[in-house]
Amino acid sequence: MTFPTIAIIGAGFGGLCMAAELRRAGIDSFTVFEKADDVGGIWRDNTYPGCGCDVPSHLYSFSFEKYRDVSLRYPEQREILAYLQQVTDKYDLRRHLRTGAEIVSADYSEATGRWVIRTATGEEHVVDIVVSAVGQLHRPKLPEIAGREDFRGAAFHTARWDHGVDLTGKDVAVIGTGSSAAQLLPHVARAARHVDVYQRTPNWVVPKPGAEFGRFTRWAFSRFPFTQSLYRALTYFAADIALSPVITRGWSARPAEWVARRHLRRGVADPALRAKLTPDYPIGCKRVLIDNAFYPTLNRDNVNLVTDGIAGMTATGIETVDGKHRAVDAVVYATGFRTTEFLVPMRVRGRGGVSLDERWADGAEAYLGMALPEFPNLFLVHGPNTILGHNSNIFMIECQVGHVLNCLRMLSGPGRLEVRPDAMREYRRSLEKAIGRTVWDGCQSWYRTAAGRVTNPWPASTVRYRRLTRRSPAAAFRVTST
Ligand code: NAP
C-alpha cells in the first residue's frame, strides 16, 4: 500500500505504538523519524540511578504485546527500554526507522494536500499524513537561578545523567523533589558524602507495594499465564475506579490523603522535618509520588532537606534566601521538563500558512488531544490534555492510535482530513468543564502554563477517554478530496 504515506515523529512509546499498529493493519508506507540514535524516548534518555516506573509492569505495556514477568511488579528503566527494543524488532520496525533525523519543521501545502517535513540536516520529505509522537516529558527544564552558569562543579539534569561523574564521597545538591528526585535520592545518598535536597513544594507521597510478587502470585503467574492478563485488567480498573476520583476531590481523595499522611508519619520521625514535608494543597493537584525510599532517605545523617528558597548559585555552591551558602561538588537538576510547549522546537504550519505556535499562544489544545482545525492530516499522540497521573499512559496512547487508524480509514484516496471547528469548540467546552471540576487550580504544577491554563493531563477517567476515542470520527472530521 503506498497511500497514504505517513511520517511518524518520535520513536518512544507513542511512535512505536503507531508504527506497530500500522504494520498490524497491513500498512507499510510509513517512516519513523527519531532525533536520537535509537528507539525508547524518555526511557532511553532517563538513565539516572534508580530510574524506573511506578506503574505496574503488566499494565505499562501494549495490549497487543503484553509484558510477561512472573516476579517483578514494577519495571526499571532498563527493562522498559529492552521491552521497547523487543517490540521494535518483533514488529519489524527497524526498516522503517530513521535515526539521527530530527524534524525541525512541517508545512502543509494546500496545492498538493501533502505535508513537507524537514530534518535538522536539511533533508525534505513529502508525505500525506504526519503523526507527531514526541511526548510531553522529553525537554529538560533547567531552573532559572541567578549565577547558575557560574557553578564550576559537575552539574546535570536527571534526564541527561552524566555517568562520567562519580558522586562517591562527594557533596551533592539535588534541586527538586518530584518523581525523578525521589527515585534517585536513595542511590545518590548511599554514594555521596553529603546531600542537600532543595525542596520548593512538598509532594504527596503514597506507599508503593513490594517490588517482587509474593510466592503464590509467582506460582499462579507461571502455572496459569492468563492470570497475568487478569492482573493487568484488575490493576487498570482499580486505578481508574480508585485513583481518578482523587483529581476531582471525589470519594477516594480523603482516604488517599490519610494513607499519604500515615506514610509520612511512619517514614519520618522528626516532627519538624515532617512539617516541612506536609503539602498544603489537595492531593492530586500535582503528580502523586508512589514511593517507599524517599522519606527514609531524608532521615539519613548525610541528607539535609533545605526548604529555604534558592537565591542564587556561585562558583562553588548554592546560596539560599536566608543568606546561607552551601558548597557542593555537584548539582543534580531534578527540575522536570518543559511540558507546556508540546511540539517546540518544531515549526508547524497548517492551511494558509497558519502557525501552530500562534494557534497555541494561550496554551496548547487539540480535539481529543489529537487534531486541530486548519491542520489537516496532522495527528498528535500524547498531545494536549492526554497525559495521566493516575493510570497507564500506554493505555491513552493506544486509544489515540486506534482513533488515528479509524481516521485514516475515512480516506479512500488523497484527501484532506480535518477536524471540524464546531467539534473542536464542543470538545473544548466539555474539556474545560471537566478541568473545572478538578483540584488542579489548587497549586502550581507542570500540568499548567505560567498563565494557569491546564494543558497537559486528562481530567477524567480513562474509561471515558476510551469511549470518546472509540466513537466513529465521521461526526467530528470532514474529508475534502485534493
Ligand atoms: P517534576 O515532577 O516536574 O519535579 C520537578 C521538581 O523540581 C519539583 O519539585 C519542582 O518544585 C522543582 N523545581 C523546579 N524548578 C525549581 C527551581 N527553580 N527551584 C527549586 N525547585 C525547582 O519533574 P520530575 O521529577 O522529573 O517528574 C516529571 C514527571 O515525569 C512526573 O510528574 C511523572 O509524571 C514523570 N515521572 C514518572 C516516573 C514514574 O515512576 N512513572 C518517574 C519519574 C518521572 P515545585 O513542585 O515547586 O515546582
Coordinates of C-alpha atoms and ligand atoms in Angstrom, one line a residue:
M1 CA 0.0 0.0 0.0
T2 CA 1.6 3.4 -1.0
F3 CA -1.3 5.6 0.1
P4 CA -1.2 7.2 2.5
T5 CA 2.5 7.9 3.1
I6 CA 2.9 8.6 6.8
A7 CA 5.7 10.3 8.8
I8 CA 5.8 9.4 12.5
I9 CA 7.9 11.7 14.6
G10 CA 9.5 10.1 17.6
A11 CA 10.3 6.5 18.4
G12 CA 9.1 6.4 22.1
F13 CA 6.1 4.5 23.3
G14 CA 3.7 6.7 21.2
G15 CA 5.6 6.5 17.9
L16 CA 6.3 2.7 18.2
C17 CA 2.7 2.0 19.0
M18 CA 1.6 3.9 15.9
A19 CA 4.2 2.1 13.8
A20 CA 3.3 -1.4 15.2
E21 CA -0.4 -0.8 14.8
L22 CA 0.1 0.3 11.2
R23 CA 2.1 -2.8 10.5
R24 CA -0.7 -4.9 12.1
A25 CA -3.2 -3.1 9.9
G26 CA -1.1 -4.1 6.8
I27 CA 0.1 -0.5 6.2
D28 CA 3.8 -0.4 5.3
S29 CA 4.1 3.1 3.8
F30 CA 5.4 4.9 6.9
T31 CA 8.7 6.2 8.3
V32 CA 9.5 6.8 11.9
F33 CA 11.8 9.8 12.3
E34 CA 13.8 9.8 15.5
K35 CA 16.2 12.5 16.5
A36 CA 18.4 10.2 18.7
D37 CA 20.3 7.1 17.7
D38 CA 17.8 4.5 18.9
V39 CA 14.2 3.9 20.0
G40 CA 13.0 4.4 23.5
G41 CA 12.1 8.1 24.0
I42 CA 12.2 9.1 27.7
W43 CA 13.2 5.5 28.6
R44 CA 16.3 5.9 26.5
D45 CA 17.0 9.4 27.8
N46 CA 16.5 8.8 31.6
T47 CA 19.3 6.7 32.9
Y48 CA 19.7 8.3 36.4
P49 CA 20.3 5.8 39.2
G50 CA 17.1 4.2 40.4
C51 CA 15.1 5.2 37.3
G52 CA 12.0 3.1 36.9
C53 CA 8.3 3.3 36.6
D54 CA 5.7 3.4 39.4
V55 CA 3.0 2.0 37.2
P56 CA 2.9 -1.9 37.4
S57 CA 4.9 -3.6 34.7
H58 CA 2.0 -5.7 33.4
L59 CA -0.1 -2.5 32.9
Y60 CA 2.8 -0.5 31.5
S61 CA 2.9 -2.4 28.2
F62 CA 0.9 -2.6 24.9
S63 CA -2.3 -4.6 25.0
F64 CA -1.1 -6.3 21.8
E65 CA 2.3 -7.1 23.3
K66 CA 1.7 -7.8 26.9
Y67 CA 4.6 -7.7 29.2
R68 CA 5.1 -11.0 31.0
D69 CA 7.1 -11.4 34.1
V70 CA 6.3 -13.7 37.0
S71 CA 8.4 -11.9 39.6
L72 CA 8.8 -8.2 39.1
R73 CA 5.9 -5.9 39.9
Y74 CA 7.4 -2.6 38.7
P75 CA 9.7 -2.2 35.7
E76 CA 13.0 -0.5 35.8
Q77 CA 14.3 1.8 33.1
R78 CA 16.5 -0.9 31.5
E79 CA 13.6 -3.4 31.3
I80 CA 11.3 -0.8 29.7
L81 CA 13.9 0.1 27.2
A82 CA 14.6 -3.6 26.4
Y83 CA 10.8 -4.1 26.0
L84 CA 10.6 -1.3 23.5
Q85 CA 13.5 -2.7 21.6
Q86 CA 11.9 -6.1 21.6
V87 CA 8.7 -4.6 20.2
T88 CA 10.7 -2.7 17.5
D89 CA 12.3 -6.0 16.4
K90 CA 9.2 -8.2 16.7
Y91 CA 7.1 -5.9 14.5
D92 CA 10.0 -5.4 12.1
L93 CA 10.0 -1.6 12.7
R94 CA 13.7 -1.0 12.2
R95 CA 13.5 -0.9 8.5
H96 CA 11.0 2.0 8.9
L97 CA 13.2 3.8 11.4
R98 CA 15.3 6.8 10.5
T99 CA 17.5 7.6 13.5
G100 CA 19.5 10.9 13.8
A101 CA 16.7 12.6 12.0
E102 CA 15.3 15.5 14.0
I103 CA 12.3 17.0 12.3
V104 CA 12.5 20.8 12.6
S105 CA 9.5 21.9 10.5
A106 CA 6.3 20.6 8.9
D107 CA 4.5 22.7 6.3
Y108 CA 1.1 21.8 4.8
S109 CA 0.8 22.5 1.1
E110 CA -2.7 23.3 0.0
A111 CA -1.7 22.9 -3.6
T112 CA -0.8 19.2 -3.1
G113 CA -2.7 18.4 0.0
R114 CA 0.6 17.0 1.5
W115 CA 3.0 17.8 4.3
V116 CA 6.6 18.8 3.6
I117 CA 8.7 17.9 6.6
R118 CA 12.4 18.9 7.0
T119 CA 15.1 17.4 9.2
A120 CA 17.8 19.4 11.0
T121 CA 20.3 18.4 8.3
G122 CA 18.1 19.9 5.6
E123 CA 16.5 16.8 4.2
E124 CA 13.0 17.2 2.8
H125 CA 10.3 14.5 2.8
V126 CA 6.8 14.9 1.3
V127 CA 4.1 12.8 3.0
D128 CA 0.3 12.6 3.2
I129 CA 0.0 12.2 6.9
V130 CA 2.1 13.4 9.9
V131 CA 1.8 11.8 13.3
S132 CA 3.7 13.6 15.9
A133 CA 4.5 11.4 18.9
V134 CA 7.2 13.5 20.6
G135 CA 5.7 13.1 24.1
Q136 CA 5.4 15.7 26.9
L137 CA 8.3 14.9 29.2
H138 CA 11.3 15.0 27.0
R139 CA 12.8 18.5 27.0
P140 CA 14.6 19.1 30.3
K141 CA 13.8 22.3 32.2
L142 CA 16.8 23.8 33.8
P143 CA 15.9 26.2 36.7
E144 CA 16.3 29.9 36.2
I145 CA 18.6 30.6 39.1
A146 CA 20.9 33.6 39.1
G147 CA 24.5 32.6 38.7
R148 CA 23.7 29.0 37.5
E149 CA 26.3 29.3 34.8
D150 CA 28.9 30.3 37.3
F151 CA 28.9 27.0 39.1
R152 CA 32.3 25.2 38.4
G153 CA 31.5 21.7 39.7
A154 CA 29.7 19.0 37.8
A155 CA 26.0 19.9 37.0
F156 CA 23.5 18.0 35.0
H157 CA 19.8 17.3 34.6
T158 CA 18.2 14.0 35.7
A159 CA 17.3 13.2 32.0
R160 CA 20.9 13.8 30.9
W161 CA 22.7 11.9 33.7
D162 CA 26.4 12.3 33.4
H163 CA 27.7 8.8 34.0
G164 CA 31.3 10.1 33.8
V165 CA 30.8 11.8 37.1
D166 CA 31.4 9.6 40.2
L167 CA 29.5 11.0 43.1
T168 CA 31.1 8.7 45.6
G169 CA 32.3 10.7 48.6
K170 CA 31.2 14.0 47.1
D171 CA 29.0 16.7 48.4
V172 CA 25.9 16.9 46.2
A173 CA 22.9 19.2 45.8
V174 CA 19.7 17.8 44.4
I175 CA 17.3 20.5 43.3
G176 CA 13.7 19.4 43.1
T177 CA 11.7 16.7 44.9
G178 CA 9.4 15.3 42.2
S179 CA 9.2 11.7 41.0
S180 CA 12.7 11.7 39.5
A181 CA 14.4 13.1 42.6
A182 CA 12.6 10.7 44.8
Q183 CA 13.8 7.7 42.8
L184 CA 17.4 8.8 42.5
L185 CA 17.9 10.3 46.0
P186 CA 18.4 6.9 47.9
H187 CA 21.1 5.9 45.4
V188 CA 22.9 9.3 45.5
A189 CA 22.7 9.4 49.3
R190 CA 24.3 6.0 49.6
A191 CA 27.3 7.0 47.5
A192 CA 27.8 10.7 48.4
R193 CA 29.4 12.1 51.5
H194 CA 26.6 14.6 51.9
V195 CA 23.4 15.6 50.0
D196 CA 21.4 18.8 50.2
V197 CA 17.9 18.3 48.8
Y198 CA 16.3 21.6 47.8
Q199 CA 12.5 21.4 48.1
R200 CA 10.3 24.2 46.8
T201 CA 7.0 22.5 47.3
P202 CA 6.4 19.2 49.2
N203 CA 4.6 16.4 47.4
W204 CA 2.0 13.9 48.4
V205 CA 3.7 10.5 48.6
V206 CA 1.8 7.2 48.9
P207 CA 3.4 3.8 49.6
K208 CA 4.5 1.5 46.8
P209 CA 3.6 -2.2 47.0
G210 CA 6.6 -4.5 47.2
A211 CA 8.8 -4.7 44.1
E212 CA 8.5 -8.5 43.9
F213 CA 5.4 -10.6 43.7
G214 CA 4.7 -13.0 46.6
R215 CA 5.2 -16.7 46.3
F216 CA 1.6 -17.5 45.5
T217 CA 1.3 -14.9 42.7
R218 CA 4.6 -16.1 41.2
W219 CA 3.3 -19.6 41.2
A220 CA -0.1 -18.6 39.7
F221 CA 1.6 -16.5 37.0
S222 CA 3.9 -19.3 36.0
R223 CA 1.3 -22.0 36.1
F224 CA -1.6 -20.1 34.6
P225 CA -0.2 -17.4 32.3
F226 CA -3.7 -16.0 31.7
T227 CA -3.7 -14.8 35.3
Q228 CA -1.1 -12.1 34.2
S229 CA -3.7 -10.7 31.9
L230 CA -6.3 -10.8 34.7
Y231 CA -3.9 -9.0 37.0
R232 CA -3.3 -6.4 34.2
A233 CA -7.1 -5.8 33.9
L234 CA -7.5 -5.6 37.7
T235 CA -4.8 -3.0 38.2
Y236 CA -6.2 -1.0 35.3
F237 CA -9.8 -0.9 36.7
A238 CA -8.6 -0.5 40.3
A239 CA -6.6 2.6 39.2
D240 CA -9.4 4.1 37.2
I241 CA -12.1 3.5 39.9
A242 CA -10.0 4.4 42.9
L243 CA -7.5 6.9 41.7
S244 CA -9.2 9.0 39.1
P245 CA -11.8 10.4 41.6
V246 CA -8.8 11.8 43.5
I247 CA -8.3 14.5 40.9
T248 CA -11.8 15.8 41.4
R249 CA -11.7 15.5 45.2
G250 CA -14.1 12.6 44.8
W251 CA -14.7 9.7 47.3
S252 CA -11.2 8.4 47.3
A253 CA -9.4 11.8 47.9
R254 CA -9.7 11.7 51.7
P255 CA -8.6 8.1 52.1
A256 CA -5.7 8.8 49.8
E257 CA -4.6 11.8 51.9
W258 CA -5.0 9.7 55.0
V259 CA -2.8 7.0 53.5
A260 CA -0.2 9.6 52.5
R261 CA -0.2 11.2 55.9
R262 CA 0.3 7.9 57.6
H263 CA 3.1 7.1 55.2
L264 CA 4.8 10.3 56.1
R265 CA 4.3 9.7 59.9
R266 CA 5.8 6.2 59.5
G267 CA 8.6 7.3 57.3
V268 CA 9.8 10.4 59.2
A269 CA 10.0 10.6 63.0
D270 CA 11.2 14.2 63.4
P271 CA 8.1 16.4 63.6
A272 CA 10.0 19.4 62.2
L273 CA 11.1 17.5 59.2
R274 CA 7.5 16.1 58.8
A275 CA 6.1 19.6 58.9
K276 CA 8.4 20.6 56.0
L277 CA 7.2 17.6 54.0
T278 CA 3.5 18.1 54.5
P279 CA 1.7 19.5 51.5
D280 CA -0.7 22.4 52.0
Y281 CA -2.7 21.7 48.8
P282 CA -5.2 19.0 47.9
I283 CA -3.8 15.6 46.9
G284 CA -3.9 15.0 43.1
C285 CA -3.1 18.7 42.4
K286 CA 0.4 17.6 41.4
R287 CA 1.5 14.2 40.3
V288 CA 1.4 12.0 43.4
L289 CA 4.6 10.1 44.2
I290 CA 4.4 6.4 44.7
D291 CA 7.5 5.6 46.7
N292 CA 8.9 3.9 49.8
A293 CA 12.5 5.1 49.9
F294 CA 12.3 8.9 49.7
Y295 CA 11.2 9.5 53.3
P296 CA 13.6 7.1 54.9
T297 CA 16.4 8.6 52.9
L298 CA 15.7 12.0 54.3
N299 CA 16.3 10.6 57.8
R300 CA 19.9 9.8 57.0
D301 CA 22.6 11.8 58.7
N302 CA 24.2 12.7 55.4
V303 CA 21.0 14.1 53.9
N304 CA 19.7 17.6 54.6
L305 CA 16.3 18.9 53.4
V306 CA 16.6 22.6 52.5
T307 CA 13.3 24.4 52.2
D308 CA 14.6 28.0 52.2
G309 CA 14.3 29.3 48.7
I310 CA 17.3 29.4 46.4
A311 CA 18.7 32.9 46.0
G312 CA 21.5 32.0 43.5
M313 CA 24.4 29.9 42.6
T314 CA 28.1 30.7 42.9
A315 CA 31.2 29.0 41.5
T316 CA 31.2 26.6 44.5
G317 CA 27.7 26.1 45.6
I318 CA 24.2 27.3 46.3
E319 CA 23.0 30.3 48.3
T320 CA 19.6 30.4 49.9
V321 CA 17.4 33.4 50.7
D322 CA 18.4 33.2 54.4
G323 CA 22.0 34.1 53.3
K324 CA 23.4 30.6 53.8
H325 CA 25.9 29.3 51.3
R326 CA 26.3 25.5 50.9
A327 CA 29.3 24.4 49.0
V328 CA 29.0 21.3 46.8
D329 CA 31.0 19.3 44.3
A330 CA 28.0 18.5 42.1
V331 CA 24.5 19.7 41.4
V332 CA 21.7 17.5 40.1
Y333 CA 18.8 19.3 38.5
A334 CA 15.7 17.2 39.1
T335 CA 13.7 20.1 38.0
G336 CA 11.4 18.5 35.5
F337 CA 10.5 19.2 31.9
R338 CA 9.2 22.0 29.5
T339 CA 5.9 20.3 29.5
T340 CA 3.6 23.0 28.1
E341 CA 5.5 23.7 25.0
F342 CA 4.5 20.5 23.2
L343 CA 5.9 20.4 19.7
V344 CA 8.6 23.0 20.3
P345 CA 11.1 23.5 18.7
M346 CA 9.4 22.1 15.7
R347 CA 7.8 24.8 13.5
V348 CA 4.5 23.6 12.2
R349 CA 2.4 25.5 9.6
G350 CA -1.1 24.4 8.5
R351 CA -3.5 25.6 5.9
G352 CA -2.8 29.1 4.6
G353 CA 0.5 29.1 6.5
V354 CA -1.2 29.3 9.9
S355 CA 1.4 28.7 12.6
L356 CA 0.8 26.2 15.4
D357 CA 2.8 28.5 17.8
E358 CA 0.3 31.3 17.1
R359 CA -2.7 29.0 17.5
W360 CA -1.3 27.8 20.8
A361 CA -0.1 31.2 22.1
D362 CA -2.6 30.9 25.0
G363 CA -1.9 27.3 25.7
A364 CA -1.9 24.1 23.6
E365 CA -5.2 22.4 22.8
A366 CA -6.4 19.8 20.3
Y367 CA -9.5 17.7 19.7
L368 CA -9.2 14.7 21.9
G369 CA -5.6 15.9 22.2
M370 CA -5.0 14.7 18.7
A371 CA -6.2 17.0 15.9
L372 CA -6.7 20.7 15.1
P373 CA -8.8 22.6 12.6
E374 CA -6.6 24.2 9.9
F375 CA -4.0 21.4 10.4
P376 CA -5.4 18.7 8.1
N377 CA -3.8 15.2 8.1
L378 CA -1.8 16.0 11.2
F379 CA -2.3 13.9 14.3
L380 CA -0.7 14.1 17.8
V381 CA -0.1 11.2 20.1
H382 CA 0.3 12.3 23.7
G383 CA -0.9 15.8 22.7
P384 CA -2.6 18.4 25.0
N385 CA -4.6 17.0 27.9
T386 CA -3.9 13.4 27.4
I387 CA -1.3 12.5 30.0
L388 CA -2.2 10.7 33.2
G389 CA -1.0 10.7 36.7
H390 CA -3.4 8.0 37.8
N391 CA -3.2 5.2 35.3
S392 CA -1.1 3.9 32.5
N393 CA -0.2 6.4 29.8
I394 CA 0.3 3.4 27.4
F395 CA -3.5 2.9 27.6
M396 CA -4.1 6.5 26.5
I397 CA -1.6 6.1 23.6
E398 CA -3.4 3.0 22.4
C399 CA -6.7 4.9 22.5
Q400 CA -5.2 7.6 20.3
V401 CA -3.5 5.3 17.9
G402 CA -6.8 3.4 17.4
H403 CA -8.6 6.7 16.7
V404 CA -5.9 7.7 14.2
L405 CA -6.3 4.4 12.4
N406 CA -10.1 5.0 12.2
C407 CA -9.5 8.4 10.8
L408 CA -7.2 7.0 8.2
R409 CA -9.9 4.6 7.1
M410 CA -12.0 7.6 6.2
L411 CA -9.5 8.4 3.5
S412 CA -10.1 6.3 0.4
G413 CA -7.6 8.3 -1.6
P414 CA -5.6 11.5 -1.4
G415 CA -7.7 13.9 0.6
R416 CA -7.8 16.4 3.4
L417 CA -8.9 15.0 6.7
E418 CA -9.6 17.8 9.1
V419 CA -11.4 18.2 12.4
R420 CA -14.4 20.5 12.2
P421 CA -14.3 23.8 14.1
D422 CA -17.7 23.1 15.8
A423 CA -16.4 19.7 17.0
M424 CA -13.3 21.4 18.4
R425 CA -15.5 24.0 20.1
E426 CA -17.8 21.4 21.6
Y427 CA -14.8 19.3 22.8
R428 CA -13.1 22.4 24.3
R429 CA -16.3 23.2 26.2
S430 CA -16.6 19.8 27.8
L431 CA -12.9 19.6 28.5
E432 CA -13.0 23.0 30.3
K433 CA -16.0 21.9 32.3
A434 CA -14.2 18.7 33.3
I435 CA -11.0 20.6 34.2
G436 CA -13.1 23.0 36.3
R437 CA -14.1 20.0 38.5
T438 CA -10.5 19.1 39.2
V439 CA -8.2 20.3 42.0
W440 CA -5.6 21.4 39.6
D441 CA -6.0 25.1 40.3
G442 CA -5.0 24.5 43.9
C443 CA -1.3 24.6 43.2
Q444 CA 1.4 25.3 40.6
S445 CA 2.5 22.3 38.6
W446 CA 3.8 21.2 35.3
Y447 CA 0.1 20.5 34.3
R448 CA -0.4 24.2 33.8
T449 CA 1.0 27.1 31.7
A450 CA 2.5 30.1 33.5
A451 CA -0.8 31.8 33.0
G452 CA -2.6 29.0 34.7
R453 CA -4.2 27.1 31.8
V454 CA -4.2 23.3 32.3
T455 CA -2.8 21.9 29.1
N456 CA -1.3 18.5 30.0
P457 CA -3.4 16.0 31.9
W458 CA -6.6 14.3 31.0
P459 CA -9.2 15.4 33.6
A460 CA -11.5 12.3 33.8
S461 CA -11.4 8.6 33.9
T462 CA -9.6 6.7 31.2
V463 CA -12.8 4.7 30.5
R464 CA -14.3 8.0 29.4
Y465 CA -11.4 8.8 27.1
R466 CA -11.6 5.3 25.6
R467 CA -15.3 5.8 25.0
L468 CA -14.7 9.2 23.2
T469 CA -11.8 7.8 21.1
R470 CA -13.7 4.7 20.1
R471 CA -16.5 6.8 18.6
S472 CA -16.5 7.0 14.8
P473 CA -14.5 10.0 13.8
A474 CA -17.0 10.7 10.9
A475 CA -19.1 13.1 13.0
A476 CA -16.1 15.3 14.0
F477 CA -13.9 15.2 10.9
R478 CA -14.6 16.2 7.4
V479 CA -12.9 14.8 4.3
T480 CA -12.2 17.0 1.3
S481 CA -10.6 15.4 -1.8
T482 CA -7.5 17.1 -3.1
Ligands
NAP1 P1 8.7 17.4 38.3 O1 7.7 16.5 38.8 O2 8.3 18.5 37.4 O3 9.5 17.9 39.6 C1 10.4 19.0 39.4 C2 10.9 19.4 40.8 O4 11.8 20.5 40.7 C3 9.7 19.9 41.7 O5 9.9 19.5 43.0 C4 9.9 21.4 41.5 O6 9.3 22.2 42.5 C5 11.4 21.6 41.5 N1 11.8 22.8 40.8 C6 11.6 23.2 39.6 N2 12.2 24.4 39.3 C7 12.8 24.7 40.5 C8 13.5 25.9 41.0 N3 13.8 26.9 40.1 N4 13.9 25.9 42.2 C9 13.7 24.9 43.1 N5 13.0 23.8 42.7 C10 12.5 23.7 41.5 O7 9.9 16.6 37.5 P2 10.3 15.1 37.5 O8 10.5 14.6 38.9 O9 11.4 14.9 36.6 O10 9.0 14.3 37.0 C11 8.3 14.8 35.9 C12 7.2 13.8 35.6 O11 7.8 12.6 35.0 C13 6.5 13.2 36.8 O12 5.5 14.1 37.3 C14 5.9 11.9 36.3 O13 4.7 12.2 35.5 C15 7.0 11.5 35.3 N6 7.9 10.5 36.0 C16 7.3 9.3 36.3 C17 8.0 8.4 36.9 C18 7.3 7.1 37.2 O14 7.8 6.3 38.0 N7 6.2 6.8 36.5 C19 9.3 8.6 37.3 C20 9.9 9.9 37.0 C21 9.2 10.8 36.4 P3 7.8 22.7 42.5 O15 7.0 21.5 42.8 O16 7.7 23.7 43.5 O17 7.5 23.2 41.1

